[in-house]
Amino acid sequence: MDKWSLMTIAVLLGLTVRWTVSLGSYSGAGKPPMYGDYEAQRHWQEVTYNLPINQWYFNTSDNNLQYWGLDYPPLTAYHSLLCACIAKLINPDWIGLHTSRGYESQPHKLFMRATVFIADLLVYIPAVIMYCCYLKETSTKKKVSTALCVLLYPGLILIDHGHFQYNSVSLGFALWGVLFLSNNWDLLGSVAFCLAINYKQMELYHSLPFFCYLLGKCFKRGLTGKGLVLLIKIAVTVVAAFAMCWLPFCTEAEQILQVLRRLFPIDRGLFEDKVANIWCSLSVLIKIKNIISPQTQLKLSFAFTFLSLLPACIKLTLQPSLRGFKFALVSCALSFFLFSFQVHEKSVLLVSLPVCLIINEIPFMATWFLLVSTFSMLPLLLKDGLLLAYIGTTLAFLTVCTASFSIFEKTSAEDLQLKSFSLSIWGYIPWLKPFPKIVKSLFLVSITLMGVLSLSSATLNPPQKLPDLFPILVSVVSCLHFLIFLMYFNIVLLWDSRNSRNQKKTN
C-alpha cells in the first residue's frame, strides 16, 4: 500500500475512536445549575447569536457573566456564532435567549458532537497528516506510525470528544504554524500561530518558542540586511492578523480592555481544582492561597515561569533550528503549566501537542509523557463518567506506540538523546551505566503506580476526613513526573550540540 492509503487508514482509525468516545457522557450532563463545559459552549452560541457584538464580553441583563460568560478570544466567539447560525436552521430552541439555558436532548448532543468532529476534520487532522508527510529523513512507515500515534493520543480525544471542548482548533492552528515554519514559510507560520492565540489565549504557552525561533532566524540573516527585512515582514503580518481578528472590538478602548479582562482574570487565583502543577502540589503542605496575597502569587508565578523557560529561549534565539524549536515548544509549555498563574488541568494538552511532534525522535519518553499527561486529568475524566473511555483509549495508544516504535528497545542513552550528557556524568555516577535497565524499571514502576491510582480512584471511597485524597495523589504524582520530564527535555535541548550542526548544514 502507498503512503496515502496508509495515512487514510490512520485517519479512519482516529475518527472511529473519536466517534466512539463521543457516544458517551459529557461535562455536566444533567447537573444543574451550572452544568459543565458542554453547556458553556452552547451558551456562547446563544449569546453570540442573540446579542450585538459589543455586548458579548460585558455583564448585562441578557448576558450574566457569572453563568459561563465568554472568556476566550474573538475567534472562539466567531466560531460560536457560526455554530449558532447552523443550530438556528436546525432547531431555534437550542439557542433561544434565556429559554435555552441547560438545554439537553439527543439531537442537540449529536449536533454539538458533530461540531467538534468537523473542527477536527477541517483543522487538526489535516495538520497532523501534512506534518507527518513533511518529516525529513523519515521512512514512509515511520511517518504513518507517527500520524497514527498522534491521532490516537487519548488526552485530546477524551477532553474534546468526551468532556467536550474545541482544543483541536487552537492546537491545529499551532501545528499548522510549526508545519509552515518547517518549510521556511515564515509569514504563513506567523499567521497560523496568530489564529491559534486568537482562538485560545493559552496558546501563549507556545508563543516564546515561535518568537525566539523567528527572531533567531532574523539575527542569523543579519539585522542590517535580509534579517531586518524578514523581521519587518513578520511584524507587519502579526499586526495585520491580530487587527483582522479584533477589528469588531476596536470601536472603543473600553471594548478592548473588557475583552482583555475576560481573557486574563487575575482574581480567579493561582490555580483551579486539582491541577498537576507545582502550586497545587505545594498547597498540600503549604496553603499558598491563604498566606500569600493574589498580587504576590502573580509575581511569584511569573518569576518562576520566566526563570524556568529562560535557558531554552536563549538557546533557541542564539542557535535557531527546527529540532531545537520543537524541543523548546515542549520545555516552555511545560514550564508554563508547572509554574504559571491560573492553570487548568486541561492545559497539559498544550504540552502534549509538541511532545506528539517528537514522538518519532524519542518514542519511549514521548509515549511515557503522553500517558502521564492523560493520567493527570483522571479526576476530571471520572467526574464526567469517562472511566471506560480512559482505559480503552490509553491501552490502545500504548499498544500502537509499542508496536509502531518498539519503544522498549529505544531506552539507551543514545536513543533518548542523552549520549553526550551521560558520558560526562558517568565518571561521577558509575551506577548509571546500566542506563536502559534503569529507565525500563522506572517506566514499569510509573505505569504500575498510575494503574493502581486509577483503579483506586474509580473503585474506592476515600476516608471521610480526606475526601480529596485520590485527586490530590493523582496531581502530586503527575507533578513529580512533569518536573522530571522538564529536566529531561531541557537537558536534551541545552546539552546536545546537534542543533548548531544542523543549523550550519541548513545555512
Short mmCIF file of C-alpha atoms in Angstrom, two decimals:
data_model
loop_
_atom_site.label_atom_id
_atom_site.label_comp_id
_atom_site.label_asym_id
_atom_site.label_seq_id
_atom_site.Cartn_x
_atom_site.Cartn_y
_atom_site.Cartn_z
CA MET A 1 0.00 0.00 0.00
CA ASP A 2 1.23 3.51 -0.74
CA LYS A 3 1.73 6.29 1.79
CA TRP A 4 -1.61 8.00 1.22
CA SER A 5 -3.59 4.76 1.59
CA LEU A 6 -1.88 4.07 4.90
CA MET A 7 -2.49 7.66 6.04
CA THR A 8 -6.18 7.29 5.15
CA ILE A 9 -6.41 4.16 7.31
CA ALA A 10 -4.73 6.03 10.20
CA VAL A 11 -7.25 8.88 9.85
CA LEU A 12 -10.19 6.45 9.77
CA LEU A 13 -8.94 4.75 12.92
CA GLY A 14 -8.57 8.12 14.64
CA LEU A 15 -12.07 9.17 13.60
CA THR A 16 -13.55 5.87 14.74
CA VAL A 17 -12.06 6.24 18.21
CA ARG A 18 -13.27 9.85 18.41
CA TRP A 19 -16.81 8.98 17.42
CA THR A 20 -16.91 6.03 19.84
CA VAL A 21 -15.83 8.25 22.74
CA SER A 22 -18.37 10.93 21.74
CA LEU A 23 -21.23 8.45 22.20
CA GLY A 24 -20.65 8.56 25.97
CA SER A 25 -21.26 11.21 28.61
CA TYR A 26 -20.09 14.84 28.55
CA SER A 27 -19.20 17.51 31.06
CA GLY A 28 -22.04 18.47 33.40
CA ALA A 29 -24.71 16.27 31.80
CA GLY A 30 -27.89 16.61 33.86
CA LYS A 31 -26.15 18.56 36.63
CA PRO A 32 -27.82 21.97 37.15
CA PRO A 33 -27.46 24.81 37.82
CA MET A 34 -24.11 25.32 36.05
CA TYR A 35 -23.92 22.02 34.14
CA GLY A 36 -20.44 21.99 32.55
CA ASP A 37 -18.24 22.85 29.56
CA TYR A 38 -20.83 21.42 27.17
CA GLU A 39 -23.34 23.99 28.41
CA ALA A 40 -20.65 26.71 28.31
CA GLN A 41 -20.11 26.12 24.60
CA ARG A 42 -23.86 26.02 23.94
CA HIS A 43 -24.38 29.20 25.97
CA TRP A 44 -21.74 31.05 23.94
CA GLN A 45 -23.68 30.17 20.82
CA GLU A 46 -26.80 31.61 22.47
CA VAL A 47 -25.01 34.82 23.45
CA THR A 48 -23.18 35.46 20.17
CA TYR A 49 -26.29 34.87 18.08
CA ASN A 50 -28.79 36.90 20.10
CA LEU A 51 -26.71 39.83 21.34
CA PRO A 52 -24.83 42.57 19.46
CA ILE A 53 -21.08 42.09 19.33
CA ASN A 54 -20.42 44.98 21.72
CA GLN A 55 -22.24 43.06 24.49
CA TRP A 56 -20.56 39.68 24.13
CA TYR A 57 -17.98 40.28 26.84
CA PHE A 58 -19.97 42.67 29.06
CA ASN A 59 -22.18 41.84 32.01
CA THR A 60 -25.77 42.86 31.16
CA SER A 61 -29.29 41.74 31.97
CA ASP A 62 -29.13 39.46 28.92
CA ASN A 63 -25.57 38.30 29.49
CA ASN A 64 -24.80 37.20 33.03
CA LEU A 65 -21.03 36.72 33.06
CA GLN A 66 -21.32 34.61 36.22
CA TYR A 67 -23.09 31.99 34.10
CA TRP A 68 -20.40 30.81 31.69
CA GLY A 69 -19.51 34.30 30.48
CA LEU A 70 -17.42 34.34 27.32
CA ASP A 71 -13.76 34.31 28.35
CA TYR A 72 -11.93 33.21 25.21
CA PRO A 73 -10.57 35.43 22.39
CA PRO A 74 -12.57 36.69 19.39
CA LEU A 75 -12.03 33.67 17.11
CA THR A 76 -13.75 31.42 19.65
CA ALA A 77 -16.67 33.87 19.69
CA TYR A 78 -16.87 33.88 15.89
CA HIS A 79 -16.76 30.08 15.86
CA SER A 80 -19.62 30.02 18.38
CA LEU A 81 -21.60 32.39 16.19
CA LEU A 82 -21.05 30.18 13.13
CA CYS A 83 -22.25 27.10 15.05
CA ALA A 84 -25.24 29.11 16.33
CA CYS A 85 -26.28 30.09 12.81
CA ILE A 86 -26.34 26.42 11.82
CA ALA A 87 -28.15 25.47 15.05
CA LYS A 88 -30.80 28.12 14.30
CA LEU A 89 -31.58 26.42 10.99
CA ILE A 90 -32.00 23.03 12.66
CA ASN A 91 -33.81 23.95 15.88
CA PRO A 92 -34.10 27.57 17.13
CA ASP A 93 -34.82 26.30 20.65
CA TRP A 94 -31.18 25.27 21.00
CA ILE A 95 -30.03 28.90 21.14
CA GLY A 96 -33.12 30.72 22.44
CA LEU A 97 -32.09 33.69 24.60
CA HIS A 98 -32.64 32.75 28.27
CA THR A 99 -35.03 29.89 27.37
CA SER A 100 -32.30 27.53 26.17
CA ARG A 101 -30.27 27.54 29.39
CA GLY A 102 -29.28 23.97 30.27
CA TYR A 103 -30.86 22.60 27.08
CA GLU A 104 -30.25 18.87 26.70
CA SER A 105 -31.58 16.45 24.10
CA GLN A 106 -30.21 13.63 21.98
CA PRO A 107 -30.46 15.59 18.69
CA HIS A 108 -28.68 18.56 20.27
CA LYS A 109 -25.96 16.31 21.66
CA LEU A 110 -25.49 14.86 18.16
CA PHE A 111 -25.20 18.37 16.72
CA MET A 112 -22.70 19.55 19.32
CA ARG A 113 -20.58 16.41 18.96
CA ALA A 114 -20.64 16.87 15.19
CA THR A 115 -19.25 20.42 15.51
CA VAL A 116 -16.18 19.09 17.35
CA PHE A 117 -15.84 16.25 14.85
CA ILE A 118 -15.95 18.66 11.90
CA ALA A 119 -13.45 21.02 13.58
CA ASP A 120 -11.07 18.07 13.88
CA LEU A 121 -11.58 17.18 10.22
CA LEU A 122 -11.05 20.73 8.97
CA VAL A 123 -8.18 21.97 11.16
CA TYR A 124 -6.38 19.43 13.35
CA ILE A 125 -6.30 16.17 11.39
CA PRO A 126 -5.08 17.74 8.10
CA ALA A 127 -2.32 19.49 10.07
CA VAL A 128 -1.23 16.17 11.63
CA ILE A 129 -1.18 14.37 8.28
CA MET A 130 0.70 17.14 6.47
CA TYR A 131 3.22 17.49 9.31
CA CYS A 132 3.97 13.76 9.24
CA CYS A 133 4.20 13.69 5.44
CA TYR A 134 6.76 16.51 5.50
CA LEU A 135 9.00 14.84 8.10
CA LYS A 136 12.52 14.81 6.68
CA GLU A 137 14.84 11.81 6.60
CA THR A 138 11.97 9.59 7.75
CA SER A 139 10.67 6.40 6.15
CA THR A 140 7.07 6.08 5.00
CA LYS A 141 6.41 3.51 7.73
CA LYS A 142 7.67 5.88 10.39
CA LYS A 143 5.62 8.78 9.01
CA VAL A 144 2.43 6.70 9.11
CA SER A 145 3.27 5.37 12.59
CA THR A 146 3.80 8.92 13.84
CA ALA A 147 0.48 10.08 12.38
CA LEU A 148 -1.38 7.13 13.90
CA CYS A 149 0.11 7.68 17.37
CA VAL A 150 -0.63 11.42 17.29
CA LEU A 151 -4.22 10.85 16.13
CA LEU A 152 -4.77 8.26 18.87
CA TYR A 153 -3.36 10.38 21.70
CA PRO A 154 -6.02 9.78 24.38
CA GLY A 155 -5.77 13.10 26.24
CA LEU A 156 -7.06 15.26 23.41
CA ILE A 157 -9.71 12.72 22.35
CA LEU A 158 -11.11 12.39 25.88
CA ILE A 159 -11.26 16.14 26.51
CA ASP A 160 -12.65 17.25 23.15
CA HIS A 161 -14.90 14.31 22.28
CA GLY A 162 -15.68 13.16 25.81
CA HIS A 163 -15.59 16.06 28.25
CA PHE A 164 -16.44 18.48 25.40
CA GLN A 165 -14.23 21.30 24.17
CA TYR A 166 -12.64 22.55 20.94
CA ASN A 167 -8.95 22.31 21.84
CA SER A 168 -8.20 20.72 18.47
CA VAL A 169 -8.87 24.06 16.76
CA SER A 170 -6.21 26.10 18.57
CA LEU A 171 -3.80 23.15 18.66
CA GLY A 172 -4.44 22.57 14.96
CA PHE A 173 -3.63 26.18 14.10
CA ALA A 174 -0.44 25.95 16.19
CA LEU A 175 0.52 22.75 14.36
CA TRP A 176 -0.05 24.46 11.01
CA GLY A 177 2.31 27.17 12.28
CA VAL A 178 5.00 24.58 13.07
CA LEU A 179 4.49 22.96 9.66
CA PHE A 180 4.82 26.26 7.80
CA LEU A 181 7.97 27.24 9.72
CA SER A 182 9.41 23.79 9.00
CA ASN A 183 9.15 24.62 5.30
CA ASN A 184 10.51 28.18 5.69
CA TRP A 185 7.09 29.75 5.08
CA ASP A 186 7.63 32.11 7.97
CA LEU A 187 4.81 34.55 7.21
CA LEU A 188 2.22 31.78 6.86
CA GLY A 189 3.52 30.24 10.07
CA SER A 190 3.11 33.59 11.84
CA VAL A 191 -0.47 33.92 10.61
CA ALA A 192 -1.34 30.38 11.68
CA PHE A 193 0.02 30.94 15.18
CA CYS A 194 -1.79 34.28 15.46
CA LEU A 195 -5.02 32.39 14.70
CA ALA A 196 -4.14 29.89 17.45
CA ILE A 197 -3.63 32.64 20.05
CA ASN A 198 -6.80 34.41 18.96
CA TYR A 199 -8.78 31.21 19.41
CA LYS A 200 -7.43 30.34 22.87
CA GLN A 201 -5.21 32.63 24.91
CA MET A 202 -3.49 29.59 26.47
CA GLU A 203 -1.56 29.27 23.22
CA LEU A 204 0.70 31.87 24.82
CA TYR A 205 2.39 28.74 26.25
CA HIS A 206 3.89 28.32 22.75
CA SER A 207 4.48 31.98 21.98
CA LEU A 208 8.07 32.37 23.19
CA PRO A 209 9.50 29.48 21.10
CA PHE A 210 7.77 30.91 18.00
CA PHE A 211 9.12 34.37 18.80
CA CYS A 212 12.65 33.23 19.66
CA TYR A 213 12.94 30.93 16.64
CA LEU A 214 11.87 33.64 14.19
CA LEU A 215 13.99 36.27 15.93
CA GLY A 216 16.98 33.92 15.81
CA LYS A 217 16.47 33.43 12.07
CA CYS A 218 16.47 37.20 11.62
CA PHE A 219 19.70 37.50 13.63
CA LYS A 220 21.32 34.80 11.51
CA ARG A 221 20.50 36.71 8.33
CA GLY A 222 21.78 39.96 9.80
CA LEU A 223 19.67 42.77 11.21
CA THR A 224 21.09 45.22 8.70
CA GLY A 225 20.09 43.26 5.61
CA LYS A 226 17.81 40.33 4.84
CA GLY A 227 17.21 39.70 8.53
CA LEU A 228 15.79 43.18 9.05
CA VAL A 229 13.50 42.78 6.04
CA LEU A 230 12.23 39.45 7.36
CA LEU A 231 11.68 40.93 10.82
CA ILE A 232 9.63 43.81 9.38
CA LYS A 233 7.58 41.41 7.25
CA ILE A 234 6.83 39.19 10.25
CA ALA A 235 5.92 42.18 12.45
CA VAL A 236 3.54 43.60 9.81
CA THR A 237 1.98 40.15 9.29
CA VAL A 238 1.37 39.63 13.01
CA VAL A 239 -0.12 43.09 13.49
CA ALA A 240 -2.38 42.63 10.45
CA ALA A 241 -3.55 39.18 11.64
CA PHE A 242 -4.40 40.49 15.11
CA ALA A 243 -6.12 43.56 13.64
CA MET A 244 -8.36 41.39 11.47
CA CYS A 245 -9.37 39.25 14.45
CA TRP A 246 -10.01 42.18 16.78
CA LEU A 247 -11.43 44.69 14.29
CA PRO A 248 -15.07 44.49 15.50
CA PHE A 249 -13.90 45.24 19.05
CA CYS A 250 -11.73 48.23 18.12
CA THR A 251 -14.58 50.75 18.13
CA GLU A 252 -13.80 51.79 21.71
CA ALA A 253 -10.87 51.37 24.07
CA GLU A 254 -13.21 50.02 26.76
CA GLN A 255 -14.27 47.19 24.43
CA ILE A 256 -10.68 46.02 24.06
CA LEU A 257 -9.95 46.39 27.78
CA GLN A 258 -13.07 44.42 28.74
CA VAL A 259 -12.13 41.56 26.42
CA LEU A 260 -8.64 41.50 27.92
CA ARG A 261 -10.08 41.48 31.45
CA ARG A 262 -12.18 38.47 30.49
CA LEU A 263 -9.21 36.68 28.92
CA PHE A 264 -6.90 37.20 31.90
CA PRO A 265 -8.98 37.07 35.11
CA ILE A 266 -6.35 37.61 37.79
CA ASP A 267 -8.90 37.42 40.58
CA ARG A 268 -9.56 33.70 39.97
CA GLY A 269 -6.42 32.75 41.86
CA LEU A 270 -3.25 30.76 41.36
CA PHE A 271 -4.88 27.51 40.19
CA GLU A 272 -8.25 25.78 39.93
CA ASP A 273 -9.30 22.29 41.05
CA LYS A 274 -6.58 19.66 41.48
CA VAL A 275 -4.18 20.53 38.69
CA ALA A 276 -0.86 18.67 38.43
CA ASN A 277 1.40 21.71 38.75
CA ILE A 278 3.83 22.85 41.41
CA TRP A 279 1.48 25.29 43.17
CA CYS A 280 -1.33 22.82 43.68
CA SER A 281 1.12 20.14 44.83
CA LEU A 282 2.81 22.50 47.30
CA SER A 283 -0.59 23.52 48.64
CA VAL A 284 -0.88 20.06 50.17
CA LEU A 285 1.80 21.14 52.64
CA ILE A 286 1.62 24.94 52.46
CA LYS A 287 -1.69 26.72 51.88
CA ILE A 288 -0.23 29.24 49.46
CA LYS A 289 -3.56 30.88 48.67
CA ASN A 290 -4.15 31.64 52.36
CA ILE A 291 -0.75 33.06 53.29
CA ILE A 292 0.18 35.00 50.13
CA SER A 293 -1.85 37.79 48.55
CA PRO A 294 -3.13 37.33 44.95
CA GLN A 295 -0.76 40.02 43.68
CA THR A 296 2.22 38.30 45.31
CA GLN A 297 1.07 34.96 43.92
CA LEU A 298 1.02 36.51 40.46
CA LYS A 299 4.55 37.92 40.82
CA LEU A 300 5.87 34.66 42.27
CA SER A 301 4.42 32.54 39.47
CA PHE A 302 5.76 34.98 36.85
CA ALA A 303 9.26 34.82 38.34
CA PHE A 304 9.37 31.02 38.47
CA THR A 305 7.89 30.68 34.98
CA PHE A 306 10.31 33.19 33.49
CA LEU A 307 13.37 31.64 35.10
CA SER A 308 12.41 28.09 34.14
CA LEU A 309 11.91 28.85 30.45
CA LEU A 310 14.75 31.35 30.04
CA PRO A 311 17.54 28.83 29.21
CA ALA A 312 15.54 27.21 26.39
CA CYS A 313 14.62 30.60 24.92
CA ILE A 314 18.21 31.85 24.97
CA LYS A 315 19.46 28.64 23.33
CA LEU A 316 16.81 28.82 20.61
CA THR A 317 17.48 32.50 19.87
CA LEU A 318 21.24 32.02 19.59
CA GLN A 319 21.05 28.70 17.73
CA PRO A 320 17.73 28.56 15.86
CA SER A 321 16.95 25.11 14.42
CA LEU A 322 13.76 23.19 13.76
CA ARG A 323 14.76 20.45 16.17
CA GLY A 324 15.54 22.99 18.87
CA PHE A 325 12.28 24.79 18.09
CA LYS A 326 10.20 21.65 18.72
CA PHE A 327 12.01 20.80 21.94
CA ALA A 328 11.68 24.42 23.10
CA LEU A 329 7.93 24.21 22.48
CA VAL A 330 7.82 21.26 24.88
CA SER A 331 10.08 22.82 27.50
CA CYS A 332 8.40 26.24 27.53
CA ALA A 333 4.86 24.87 27.53
CA LEU A 334 5.75 22.56 30.42
CA SER A 335 7.30 25.47 32.34
CA PHE A 336 4.10 27.47 31.87
CA PHE A 337 1.99 24.52 33.00
CA LEU A 338 4.06 23.86 36.11
CA PHE A 339 4.68 27.41 37.32
CA SER A 340 2.33 29.93 35.71
CA PHE A 341 -0.82 31.60 37.05
CA GLN A 342 -4.39 30.30 36.65
CA VAL A 343 -3.58 26.87 35.24
CA HIS A 344 -6.30 24.32 34.45
CA GLU A 345 -5.76 20.57 34.30
CA LYS A 346 -6.66 20.57 30.59
CA SER A 347 -3.76 22.96 29.85
CA VAL A 348 -1.45 19.94 29.82
CA LEU A 349 -2.70 19.39 26.26
CA LEU A 350 -0.57 22.40 25.27
CA VAL A 351 2.49 20.43 26.36
CA SER A 352 1.27 17.19 24.81
CA LEU A 353 0.97 18.61 21.28
CA PRO A 354 4.70 19.40 20.85
CA VAL A 355 5.57 16.10 22.57
CA CYS A 356 3.50 14.38 19.87
CA LEU A 357 5.65 16.14 17.28
CA ILE A 358 8.84 14.50 18.58
CA ILE A 359 7.42 11.02 19.19
CA ASN A 360 9.33 9.77 16.14
CA GLU A 361 12.61 11.08 17.61
CA ILE A 362 12.27 9.89 21.22
CA PRO A 363 9.36 7.41 21.13
CA PHE A 364 9.95 5.95 24.59
CA MET A 365 10.00 9.23 26.53
CA ALA A 366 7.27 10.81 24.40
CA THR A 367 4.94 7.84 24.94
CA TRP A 368 5.67 7.92 28.66
CA PHE A 369 4.92 11.63 28.90
CA LEU A 370 1.69 11.35 26.91
CA LEU A 371 0.47 8.55 29.20
CA VAL A 372 1.23 10.67 32.29
CA SER A 373 -0.48 13.71 30.78
CA THR A 374 -3.68 11.72 30.25
CA PHE A 375 -3.46 10.25 33.75
CA SER A 376 -3.06 13.76 35.24
CA MET A 377 -6.61 14.59 34.06
CA LEU A 378 -8.12 11.47 35.68
CA PRO A 379 -10.21 13.30 38.35
CA LEU A 380 -11.91 15.35 35.63
CA LEU A 381 -12.48 12.28 33.44
CA LEU A 382 -14.02 10.32 36.33
CA LYS A 383 -16.31 13.26 37.12
CA ASP A 384 -17.57 13.09 33.53
CA GLY A 385 -18.12 9.32 33.59
CA LEU A 386 -15.31 8.61 31.12
CA LEU A 387 -13.55 5.78 33.00
CA LEU A 388 -14.09 3.12 30.32
CA ALA A 389 -13.12 5.54 27.56
CA TYR A 390 -9.99 6.48 29.53
CA ILE A 391 -8.94 2.85 29.97
CA GLY A 392 -9.73 1.88 26.38
CA THR A 393 -8.02 4.80 24.66
CA THR A 394 -4.97 4.64 26.94
CA LEU A 395 -4.41 0.93 26.34
CA ALA A 396 -4.95 1.37 22.61
CA PHE A 397 -2.44 4.23 22.48
CA LEU A 398 0.19 2.30 24.45
CA THR A 399 -0.30 -0.75 22.23
CA VAL A 400 0.04 1.24 19.00
CA CYS A 401 3.15 3.10 20.22
CA THR A 402 4.77 -0.13 21.36
CA ALA A 403 4.01 -1.89 18.08
CA SER A 404 4.94 1.06 15.87
CA PHE A 405 8.18 2.19 17.51
CA SER A 406 9.27 -0.80 19.64
CA ILE A 407 9.62 1.68 22.48
CA PHE A 408 11.14 -0.80 24.94
CA GLU A 409 14.07 -1.25 22.58
CA LYS A 410 14.68 2.51 22.45
CA THR A 411 15.90 3.11 26.00
CA SER A 412 19.63 3.56 25.56
CA ALA A 413 21.24 6.91 26.30
CA GLU A 414 21.69 7.42 22.56
CA ASP A 415 18.03 6.60 21.81
CA LEU A 416 16.93 9.07 24.48
CA GLN A 417 19.34 11.66 23.01
CA LEU A 418 21.31 11.80 26.25
CA LYS A 419 24.58 10.32 25.00
CA SER A 420 26.77 13.39 25.40
CA PHE A 421 25.21 14.19 28.77
CA SER A 422 25.52 10.63 30.08
CA LEU A 423 29.17 10.33 29.03
CA SER A 424 30.01 13.44 31.03
CA ILE A 425 28.38 12.23 34.25
CA TRP A 426 29.13 8.50 34.26
CA GLY A 427 32.55 9.19 35.73
CA TYR A 428 30.87 10.76 38.75
CA ILE A 429 27.84 8.44 38.98
CA PRO A 430 29.04 4.97 37.90
CA TRP A 431 25.83 3.21 38.94
CA LEU A 432 24.07 4.92 36.00
CA LYS A 433 25.97 2.78 33.46
CA PRO A 434 23.18 0.13 33.13
CA PHE A 435 21.05 3.02 31.84
CA PRO A 436 18.47 1.10 29.71
CA LYS A 437 17.56 -1.25 32.59
CA ILE A 438 17.12 1.66 35.00
CA VAL A 439 14.89 3.56 32.57
CA LYS A 440 12.73 0.50 31.85
CA SER A 441 12.35 -0.20 35.56
CA LEU A 442 11.30 3.38 36.27
CA PHE A 443 8.77 3.21 33.43
CA LEU A 444 7.23 0.00 34.79
CA VAL A 445 7.05 1.46 38.31
CA SER A 446 5.42 4.59 36.89
CA ILE A 447 2.85 2.65 34.84
CA THR A 448 2.04 0.41 37.81
CA LEU A 449 1.59 3.39 40.13
CA MET A 450 -0.70 5.15 37.64
CA GLY A 451 -2.69 1.95 37.15
CA VAL A 452 -3.15 1.42 40.90
CA LEU A 453 -4.18 5.04 41.46
CA SER A 454 -6.60 4.90 38.51
CA LEU A 455 -8.33 1.78 39.85
CA SER A 456 -8.33 3.10 43.42
CA SER A 457 -9.84 6.42 42.34
CA ALA A 458 -12.57 4.64 40.41
CA THR A 459 -13.48 1.91 42.91
CA LEU A 460 -12.59 3.00 46.44
CA ASN A 461 -14.20 5.58 48.70
CA PRO A 462 -11.70 7.97 50.30
CA PRO A 463 -11.64 8.49 54.08
CA GLN A 464 -14.25 10.97 55.31
CA LYS A 465 -11.53 13.25 56.68
CA LEU A 466 -9.72 13.20 53.32
CA PRO A 467 -12.41 13.44 50.63
CA ASP A 468 -9.90 14.72 48.03
CA LEU A 469 -7.28 12.06 48.75
CA PHE A 470 -7.23 10.43 45.32
CA PRO A 471 -7.36 13.62 43.22
CA ILE A 472 -4.52 15.04 45.30
CA LEU A 473 -2.44 11.88 44.90
CA VAL A 474 -3.01 11.96 41.14
CA SER A 475 -1.95 15.60 41.00
CA VAL A 476 1.18 15.16 43.14
CA VAL A 477 2.34 12.00 41.35
CA SER A 478 1.77 13.64 37.95
CA CYS A 479 3.56 16.81 39.04
CA LEU A 480 6.63 14.84 40.15
CA HIS A 481 6.68 13.15 36.74
CA PHE A 482 6.39 16.51 34.98
CA LEU A 483 9.27 18.02 36.96
CA ILE A 484 11.50 15.13 35.90
CA PHE A 485 10.33 15.49 32.30
CA LEU A 486 11.11 19.22 32.42
CA MET A 487 14.69 18.48 33.45
CA TYR A 488 14.96 15.80 30.77
CA PHE A 489 13.71 17.97 27.89
CA ASN A 490 15.93 20.86 28.95
CA ILE A 491 18.97 18.59 29.10
CA VAL A 492 18.24 17.27 25.60
CA LEU A 493 17.79 20.82 24.28
CA LEU A 494 20.68 22.52 26.05
CA TRP A 495 23.29 19.75 26.16
CA ASP A 496 23.12 18.41 22.64
CA SER A 497 25.20 20.19 20.01
CA ARG A 498 23.23 18.81 17.06
CA ASN A 499 21.15 22.00 16.94
CA SER A 500 24.13 24.07 15.90
CA ARG A 501 25.44 21.39 13.50
CA ASN A 502 22.06 21.12 11.79
CA GLN A 503 21.84 24.89 11.53
CA LYS A 504 25.26 25.04 9.83
CA LYS A 505 24.09 22.44 7.29
CA THR A 506 20.96 24.48 6.64
CA ASN A 507 22.93 27.67 6.15
#
